[in-house]
């Protein structure tokens, strides 16, 4: 199953982290931008090619030490069709390098629309007699606040393609409290969503004991993270909010089980933009990203070792 593959990659690298590929053009070293503009002019194509070169460089620098990448679709949509085509290439390149790919799309529609999203991001599209993969990610986050109608189409394709999904449960942003902390039936709304995520995933346990429906729970809420880990023993957790948003290695330790399994922690700008702190104008962006990823790994595993 899909989270089996992710957990195996985490154990292999002894690293429970995912590198966000959320590249805006200003995150890319200027010489890479200048080369793309020289070839394509001041166009979306130039921006897409500069970011693609940056992404590939990051993947090359990280693929042996970081098990997964998480491109955020919004940054690619910003560049129109050129950006989306480049996202497809980025996903393909990461998978060729052996990395698990979480496409951060946060879709949340229902019915035929949800089915189309699921087929596009996780499955295949049919053209005549051919079934053709589109973005072909390993996993996507979805918004389950429209209920099972928004989740089941993704789960159907995930089952067919041996892939997985994460449901938004307790997100890392400050205003999450506006809705997710409201009392309902003696608990919180995020408790209800966590219970639903576990229910939607029932019957699909992998070799490590996790089902196909994971949960997004932010590092910025460590008490709730600990609570949800205990309440959802078979639910794999995606943990955003580390680093730039304030989450620490002490906070994210609550996401893991006693073997250090069952969760993966995201960092985006902390890795992508590490070169901005070195004073070398991006010439060392790969080395800087690798050093930042290793520092994050070591900080987390010093508190939460990853056991076989």
mmCIF file of C-alpha atoms in Angstrom:
data_model
loop_
_atom_site.group_PDB
_atom_site.id
_atom_site.type_symbol
_atom_site.label_atom_id
_atom_site.label_comp_id
_atom_site.label_asym_id
_atom_site.label_seq_id
_atom_site.Cartn_x
_atom_site.Cartn_y
_atom_site.Cartn_z
ATOM 1 C CA UNK A 1 0.000 0.000 0.000
ATOM 2 C CA UNK A 2 1.006 3.580 -0.548
ATOM 3 C CA UNK A 3 1.885 4.547 3.029
ATOM 4 C CA UNK A 4 3.851 1.297 3.244
ATOM 5 C CA UNK A 5 6.132 2.671 0.543
ATOM 6 C CA UNK A 6 6.439 6.000 2.303
ATOM 7 C CA UNK A 7 7.241 4.383 5.659
ATOM 8 C CA UNK A 8 9.813 2.124 4.004
ATOM 9 C CA UNK A 9 11.463 5.189 2.447
ATOM 10 C CA UNK A 10 11.495 6.921 5.828
ATOM 11 C CA UNK A 11 13.140 3.912 7.441
ATOM 12 C CA UNK A 12 15.662 3.606 4.608
ATOM 13 C CA UNK A 13 16.747 7.250 4.918
ATOM 14 C CA UNK A 14 16.192 7.411 8.711
ATOM 15 C CA UNK A 15 14.438 10.668 7.929
ATOM 16 C CA UNK A 16 10.741 11.399 8.596
ATOM 17 C CA UNK A 17 10.643 14.632 6.585
ATOM 18 C CA UNK A 18 9.266 15.882 3.287
ATOM 19 C CA UNK A 19 10.720 18.801 1.353
ATOM 20 C CA UNK A 20 8.160 21.230 0.003
ATOM 21 C CA UNK A 21 8.725 22.338 -3.584
ATOM 22 C CA UNK A 22 6.685 25.522 -3.299
ATOM 23 C CA UNK A 23 8.933 27.620 -5.495
ATOM 24 C CA UNK A 24 8.027 31.168 -6.379
ATOM 25 C CA UNK A 25 10.388 32.860 -8.791
ATOM 26 C CA UNK A 26 11.882 34.952 -5.993
ATOM 27 C CA UNK A 27 13.035 31.752 -4.294
ATOM 28 C CA UNK A 28 15.217 30.889 -7.305
ATOM 29 C CA UNK A 29 18.818 32.166 -7.526
ATOM 30 C CA UNK A 30 19.041 35.103 -9.944
ATOM 31 C CA UNK A 31 21.558 33.518 -12.349
ATOM 32 C CA UNK A 32 19.081 30.700 -13.049
ATOM 33 C CA UNK A 33 16.360 33.264 -13.748
ATOM 34 C CA UNK A 34 18.663 35.279 -15.990
ATOM 35 C CA UNK A 35 19.535 32.224 -18.084
ATOM 36 C CA UNK A 36 15.880 31.353 -18.566
ATOM 37 C CA UNK A 37 14.948 34.917 -19.529
ATOM 38 C CA UNK A 38 17.854 35.057 -22.000
ATOM 39 C CA UNK A 39 16.422 31.984 -23.726
ATOM 40 C CA UNK A 40 12.662 32.585 -23.447
ATOM 41 C CA UNK A 41 12.262 36.310 -22.760
ATOM 42 C CA UNK A 42 10.249 37.752 -19.886
ATOM 43 C CA UNK A 43 7.551 35.110 -20.181
ATOM 44 C CA UNK A 44 5.776 32.527 -18.062
ATOM 45 C CA UNK A 45 7.781 29.933 -19.958
ATOM 46 C CA UNK A 46 11.009 31.489 -18.670
ATOM 47 C CA UNK A 47 9.718 31.481 -15.114
ATOM 48 C CA UNK A 48 8.596 27.852 -15.406
ATOM 49 C CA UNK A 49 11.931 26.723 -16.830
ATOM 50 C CA UNK A 50 13.904 28.552 -14.134
ATOM 51 C CA UNK A 51 11.805 26.942 -11.409
ATOM 52 C CA UNK A 52 12.052 23.525 -13.056
ATOM 53 C CA UNK A 53 15.851 23.761 -13.139
ATOM 54 C CA UNK A 54 15.769 24.820 -9.473
ATOM 55 C CA UNK A 55 13.444 21.935 -8.569
ATOM 56 C CA UNK A 56 15.633 19.398 -10.338
ATOM 57 C CA UNK A 57 18.698 20.726 -8.570
ATOM 58 C CA UNK A 58 16.957 20.434 -5.222
ATOM 59 C CA UNK A 59 15.777 16.904 -5.985
ATOM 60 C CA UNK A 60 19.295 15.889 -7.020
ATOM 61 C CA UNK A 61 20.684 17.311 -3.780
ATOM 62 C CA UNK A 62 18.055 15.685 -1.547
ATOM 63 C CA UNK A 63 16.968 12.397 -3.102
ATOM 64 C CA UNK A 64 19.350 10.188 -1.109
ATOM 65 C CA UNK A 65 18.606 11.793 2.278
ATOM 66 C CA UNK A 66 14.957 12.945 2.081
ATOM 67 C CA UNK A 67 12.267 10.364 1.286
ATOM 68 C CA UNK A 68 9.612 12.632 -0.219
ATOM 69 C CA UNK A 69 8.802 15.948 -1.858
ATOM 70 C CA UNK A 70 5.604 17.970 -1.695
ATOM 71 C CA UNK A 71 5.002 20.413 -4.548
ATOM 72 C CA UNK A 72 2.216 22.893 -3.762
ATOM 73 C CA UNK A 73 0.014 23.237 -6.850
ATOM 74 C CA UNK A 74 -0.769 26.919 -6.242
ATOM 75 C CA UNK A 75 2.737 28.029 -7.146
ATOM 76 C CA UNK A 76 2.537 26.181 -10.452
ATOM 77 C CA UNK A 77 -0.982 27.393 -11.257
ATOM 78 C CA UNK A 78 0.442 30.900 -10.830
ATOM 79 C CA UNK A 79 2.303 30.322 -14.122
ATOM 80 C CA UNK A 80 -0.680 29.130 -16.137
ATOM 81 C CA UNK A 81 -0.461 26.071 -18.343
ATOM 82 C CA UNK A 82 3.330 26.378 -18.508
ATOM 83 C CA UNK A 83 3.486 26.028 -14.755
ATOM 84 C CA UNK A 84 1.192 23.009 -14.678
ATOM 85 C CA UNK A 85 3.171 21.300 -17.432
ATOM 86 C CA UNK A 86 6.313 21.999 -15.433
ATOM 87 C CA UNK A 87 4.683 20.528 -12.318
ATOM 88 C CA UNK A 88 4.013 17.298 -14.214
ATOM 89 C CA UNK A 89 7.681 17.203 -15.225
ATOM 90 C CA UNK A 90 8.768 17.922 -11.649
ATOM 91 C CA UNK A 91 6.677 15.045 -10.281
ATOM 92 C CA UNK A 92 8.025 12.695 -12.941
ATOM 93 C CA UNK A 93 11.627 13.711 -12.213
ATOM 94 C CA UNK A 94 11.205 13.224 -8.457
ATOM 95 C CA UNK A 95 9.720 9.767 -8.972
ATOM 96 C CA UNK A 96 12.554 8.832 -11.342
ATOM 97 C CA UNK A 97 14.912 9.715 -8.484
ATOM 98 C CA UNK A 98 13.032 7.354 -6.173
ATOM 99 C CA UNK A 99 11.193 9.973 -4.117
ATOM 100 C CA UNK A 100 7.621 9.685 -2.852
ATOM 101 C CA UNK A 101 5.503 12.572 -4.165
ATOM 102 C CA UNK A 102 2.735 14.294 -2.216
ATOM 103 C CA UNK A 103 0.974 16.688 -4.603
ATOM 104 C CA UNK A 104 -0.391 19.407 -2.324
ATOM 105 C CA UNK A 105 -3.651 20.197 -4.102
ATOM 106 C CA UNK A 106 -6.146 20.269 -1.172
ATOM 107 C CA UNK A 107 -9.116 19.467 -3.372
ATOM 108 C CA UNK A 108 -12.548 19.314 -1.758
ATOM 109 C CA UNK A 109 -15.322 18.964 -4.311
ATOM 110 C CA UNK A 110 -17.923 16.238 -4.755
ATOM 111 C CA UNK A 111 -19.367 13.838 -7.302
ATOM 112 C CA UNK A 112 -18.114 13.799 -10.876
ATOM 113 C CA UNK A 113 -15.833 16.778 -10.164
ATOM 114 C CA UNK A 114 -14.086 14.979 -7.309
ATOM 115 C CA UNK A 115 -13.719 11.900 -9.518
ATOM 116 C CA UNK A 116 -12.062 13.996 -12.211
ATOM 117 C CA UNK A 117 -9.654 15.509 -9.684
ATOM 118 C CA UNK A 118 -8.827 12.063 -8.328
ATOM 119 C CA UNK A 119 -8.247 10.585 -11.771
ATOM 120 C CA UNK A 120 -6.091 13.553 -12.794
ATOM 121 C CA UNK A 121 -3.867 13.648 -9.734
ATOM 122 C CA UNK A 122 -3.709 9.989 -8.708
ATOM 123 C CA UNK A 123 -5.092 7.948 -11.574
ATOM 124 C CA UNK A 124 -5.389 7.905 -15.344
ATOM 125 C CA UNK A 125 -7.386 9.551 -18.090
ATOM 126 C CA UNK A 126 -8.865 7.488 -20.924
ATOM 127 C CA UNK A 127 -8.159 8.441 -24.533
ATOM 128 C CA UNK A 128 -9.659 5.947 -26.935
ATOM 129 C CA UNK A 129 -8.362 2.585 -25.813
ATOM 130 C CA UNK A 130 -5.445 4.025 -23.832
ATOM 131 C CA UNK A 131 -5.317 4.760 -20.108
ATOM 132 C CA UNK A 132 -2.807 7.551 -19.597
ATOM 133 C CA UNK A 133 -1.379 8.834 -16.301
ATOM 134 C CA UNK A 134 -1.625 12.588 -15.793
ATOM 135 C CA UNK A 135 0.169 14.071 -12.777
ATOM 136 C CA UNK A 136 0.620 10.608 -11.246
ATOM 137 C CA UNK A 137 1.342 11.710 -7.678
ATOM 138 C CA UNK A 138 1.619 9.100 -4.934
ATOM 139 C CA UNK A 139 -0.647 10.957 -2.542
ATOM 140 C CA UNK A 140 -2.751 14.132 -2.252
ATOM 141 C CA UNK A 141 -4.286 16.093 0.635
ATOM 142 C CA UNK A 142 -8.053 16.597 0.381
ATOM 143 C CA UNK A 143 -10.546 18.765 2.222
ATOM 144 C CA UNK A 144 -13.137 16.494 3.795
ATOM 145 C CA UNK A 145 -15.462 19.193 5.095
ATOM 146 C CA UNK A 146 -18.056 18.244 2.445
ATOM 147 C CA UNK A 147 -18.101 14.754 3.933
ATOM 148 C CA UNK A 148 -17.600 11.353 2.368
ATOM 149 C CA UNK A 149 -18.788 12.599 -1.029
ATOM 150 C CA UNK A 150 -15.572 14.613 -1.272
ATOM 151 C CA UNK A 151 -13.301 11.794 -0.116
ATOM 152 C CA UNK A 152 -14.692 8.576 -1.607
ATOM 153 C CA UNK A 153 -13.773 9.386 -5.240
ATOM 154 C CA UNK A 154 -10.144 9.863 -4.164
ATOM 155 C CA UNK A 155 -10.234 6.720 -2.055
ATOM 156 C CA UNK A 156 -11.621 4.738 -4.980
ATOM 157 C CA UNK A 157 -8.738 5.777 -7.247
ATOM 158 C CA UNK A 158 -6.210 5.353 -4.427
ATOM 159 C CA UNK A 159 -7.380 1.763 -4.005
ATOM 160 C CA UNK A 160 -7.128 1.100 -7.726
ATOM 161 C CA UNK A 161 -3.687 2.652 -8.094
ATOM 162 C CA UNK A 162 -2.196 1.711 -4.696
ATOM 163 C CA UNK A 163 -1.950 5.351 -3.637
ATOM 164 C CA UNK A 164 -3.087 7.367 -0.627
ATOM 165 C CA UNK A 165 -4.585 10.611 0.605
ATOM 166 C CA UNK A 166 -4.419 12.923 3.589
ATOM 167 C CA UNK A 167 -7.534 14.606 4.999
ATOM 168 C CA UNK A 168 -7.282 18.055 6.566
ATOM 169 C CA UNK A 169 -7.942 17.545 10.290
ATOM 170 C CA UNK A 170 -6.071 20.112 12.450
ATOM 171 C CA UNK A 171 -4.304 22.561 10.192
ATOM 172 C CA UNK A 172 -1.287 24.634 11.217
ATOM 173 C CA UNK A 173 -2.633 28.136 10.490
ATOM 174 C CA UNK A 174 -3.595 30.434 13.408
ATOM 175 C CA UNK A 175 -7.207 30.927 12.298
ATOM 176 C CA UNK A 176 -7.821 27.170 12.309
ATOM 177 C CA UNK A 177 -9.341 27.799 15.740
ATOM 178 C CA UNK A 178 -12.199 29.735 14.144
ATOM 179 C CA UNK A 179 -13.820 26.495 13.009
ATOM 180 C CA UNK A 180 -11.755 23.479 13.971
ATOM 181 C CA UNK A 181 -11.799 24.223 17.726
ATOM 182 C CA UNK A 182 -15.556 24.656 18.003
ATOM 183 C CA UNK A 183 -17.248 22.313 20.460
ATOM 184 C CA UNK A 184 -19.470 19.589 19.071
ATOM 185 C CA UNK A 185 -20.829 16.537 20.872
ATOM 186 C CA UNK A 186 -18.413 16.854 23.760
ATOM 187 C CA UNK A 187 -15.346 17.246 21.536
ATOM 188 C CA UNK A 188 -13.936 19.535 18.877
ATOM 189 C CA UNK A 189 -14.680 19.675 15.188
ATOM 190 C CA UNK A 190 -11.147 18.475 14.482
ATOM 191 C CA UNK A 191 -11.863 15.407 16.637
ATOM 192 C CA UNK A 192 -14.879 14.634 14.478
ATOM 193 C CA UNK A 193 -12.868 15.067 11.293
ATOM 194 C CA UNK A 194 -10.111 12.820 12.635
ATOM 195 C CA UNK A 195 -12.655 10.140 13.501
ATOM 196 C CA UNK A 196 -14.170 10.418 10.029
ATOM 197 C CA UNK A 197 -10.745 10.120 8.407
ATOM 198 C CA UNK A 198 -10.110 6.920 10.354
ATOM 199 C CA UNK A 199 -13.544 5.598 9.402
ATOM 200 C CA UNK A 200 -13.014 6.374 5.708
ATOM 201 C CA UNK A 201 -9.751 4.437 5.818
ATOM 202 C CA UNK A 202 -11.091 1.343 7.584
ATOM 203 C CA UNK A 203 -10.270 -2.008 6.024
ATOM 204 C CA UNK A 204 -7.075 -0.954 4.254
ATOM 205 C CA UNK A 205 -4.277 -1.483 6.807
ATOM 206 C CA UNK A 206 -0.781 -1.786 5.372
ATOM 207 C CA UNK A 207 2.144 -3.784 6.699
ATOM 208 C CA UNK A 208 3.035 -1.067 9.207
ATOM 209 C CA UNK A 209 -0.530 -0.795 10.494
ATOM 210 C CA UNK A 210 -1.618 2.401 8.731
ATOM 211 C CA UNK A 211 -4.643 2.782 6.501
ATOM 212 C CA UNK A 212 -4.867 4.544 3.169
ATOM 213 C CA UNK A 213 -6.425 7.744 4.545
ATOM 214 C CA UNK A 214 -3.994 9.896 6.515
ATOM 215 C CA UNK A 215 -4.534 13.175 8.360
ATOM 216 C CA UNK A 216 -2.975 16.629 8.192
ATOM 217 C CA UNK A 217 -2.200 17.838 11.721
ATOM 218 C CA UNK A 218 -0.068 20.931 12.248
ATOM 219 C CA UNK A 219 3.139 21.055 14.264
ATOM 220 C CA UNK A 220 1.971 24.378 15.696
ATOM 221 C CA UNK A 221 -0.583 22.563 17.885
ATOM 222 C CA UNK A 222 1.517 19.999 19.824
ATOM 223 C CA UNK A 223 -1.129 19.207 22.437
ATOM 224 C CA UNK A 224 -3.705 18.439 19.782
ATOM 225 C CA UNK A 225 -1.082 16.558 17.797
ATOM 226 C CA UNK A 226 -0.444 14.260 20.769
ATOM 227 C CA UNK A 227 -4.173 13.850 21.338
ATOM 228 C CA UNK A 228 -4.861 12.934 17.725
ATOM 229 C CA UNK A 229 -1.898 10.549 17.517
ATOM 230 C CA UNK A 230 -3.321 8.623 20.461
ATOM 231 C CA UNK A 231 -6.885 8.703 19.111
ATOM 232 C CA UNK A 232 -5.882 7.672 15.576
ATOM 233 C CA UNK A 233 -3.328 4.860 15.928
ATOM 234 C CA UNK A 234 -3.805 3.615 12.353
ATOM 235 C CA UNK A 235 -3.746 7.034 10.683
ATOM 236 C CA UNK A 236 -0.566 8.291 9.025
ATOM 237 C CA UNK A 237 0.047 11.985 9.771
ATOM 238 C CA UNK A 238 1.333 14.760 7.529
ATOM 239 C CA UNK A 239 2.696 17.483 9.809
ATOM 240 C CA UNK A 240 3.096 20.994 8.338
ATOM 241 C CA UNK A 241 4.184 24.048 10.305
ATOM 242 C CA UNK A 242 7.775 23.068 11.143
ATOM 243 C CA UNK A 243 10.377 25.816 11.053
ATOM 244 C CA UNK A 244 9.086 29.005 9.436
ATOM 245 C CA UNK A 245 5.635 28.637 11.048
ATOM 246 C CA UNK A 246 7.113 27.950 14.487
ATOM 247 C CA UNK A 247 6.928 24.173 14.929
ATOM 248 C CA UNK A 248 9.973 22.505 16.522
ATOM 249 C CA UNK A 249 11.428 19.023 16.853
ATOM 250 C CA UNK A 250 10.039 18.946 20.392
ATOM 251 C CA UNK A 251 6.578 19.689 19.040
ATOM 252 C CA UNK A 252 6.556 17.125 16.237
ATOM 253 C CA UNK A 253 7.702 14.243 18.450
ATOM 254 C CA UNK A 254 4.053 13.817 19.406
ATOM 255 C CA UNK A 255 3.210 12.802 15.832
ATOM 256 C CA UNK A 256 5.094 9.501 15.959
ATOM 257 C CA UNK A 257 4.470 6.115 17.505
ATOM 258 C CA UNK A 258 6.956 4.340 19.759
ATOM 259 C CA UNK A 259 9.063 3.254 16.751
ATOM 260 C CA UNK A 260 9.184 6.729 15.262
ATOM 261 C CA UNK A 261 6.746 5.617 12.578
ATOM 262 C CA UNK A 262 3.472 6.975 11.274
ATOM 263 C CA UNK A 263 4.238 10.594 10.415
ATOM 264 C CA UNK A 264 6.139 12.814 8.026
ATOM 265 C CA UNK A 265 7.067 16.448 8.767
ATOM 266 C CA UNK A 266 7.129 19.135 6.083
ATOM 267 C CA UNK A 267 9.560 21.975 5.544
ATOM 268 C CA UNK A 268 9.393 24.169 2.448
ATOM 269 C CA UNK A 269 11.113 27.558 2.647
ATOM 270 C CA UNK A 270 13.528 26.322 5.308
ATOM 271 C CA UNK A 271 15.070 24.004 2.718
ATOM 272 C CA UNK A 272 14.353 25.763 -0.574
ATOM 273 C CA UNK A 273 15.543 29.165 0.587
ATOM 274 C CA UNK A 274 18.451 28.044 2.760
ATOM 275 C CA UNK A 275 20.805 29.507 0.149
ATOM 276 C CA UNK A 276 19.635 33.016 1.041
ATOM 277 C CA UNK A 277 21.446 32.743 4.376
ATOM 278 C CA UNK A 278 24.860 31.772 2.991
ATOM 279 C CA UNK A 279 25.788 35.018 1.238
ATOM 280 C CA UNK A 280 26.768 33.277 -1.987
ATOM 281 C CA UNK A 281 23.938 34.552 -4.226
ATOM 282 C CA UNK A 282 22.604 31.048 -4.718
ATOM 283 C CA UNK A 283 25.725 29.489 -6.184
ATOM 284 C CA UNK A 284 25.563 26.933 -3.365
ATOM 285 C CA UNK A 285 21.776 26.454 -3.288
ATOM 286 C CA UNK A 286 22.063 22.677 -3.544
ATOM 287 C CA UNK A 287 24.601 22.415 -0.730
ATOM 288 C CA UNK A 288 22.574 24.829 1.396
ATOM 289 C CA UNK A 289 19.353 22.853 0.866
ATOM 290 C CA UNK A 290 21.079 19.593 1.696
ATOM 291 C CA UNK A 291 22.619 21.039 4.855
ATOM 292 C CA UNK A 292 19.245 22.417 5.967
ATOM 293 C CA UNK A 293 17.544 19.067 5.303
ATOM 294 C CA UNK A 294 20.192 17.205 7.286
ATOM 295 C CA UNK A 295 19.911 19.681 10.149
ATOM 296 C CA UNK A 296 16.146 19.162 10.244
ATOM 297 C CA UNK A 297 16.523 15.388 10.097
ATOM 298 C CA UNK A 298 19.083 15.352 12.885
ATOM 299 C CA UNK A 299 17.020 17.656 15.112
ATOM 300 C CA UNK A 300 13.916 15.461 14.793
ATOM 301 C CA UNK A 301 15.625 12.074 15.041
ATOM 302 C CA UNK A 302 17.703 13.159 18.045
ATOM 303 C CA UNK A 303 14.385 13.272 19.909
ATOM 304 C CA UNK A 304 12.478 10.658 17.891
ATOM 305 C CA UNK A 305 14.746 7.918 16.495
ATOM 306 C CA UNK A 306 13.425 6.009 13.489
ATOM 307 C CA UNK A 307 13.505 2.273 14.231
ATOM 308 C CA UNK A 308 13.243 -0.541 11.708
#
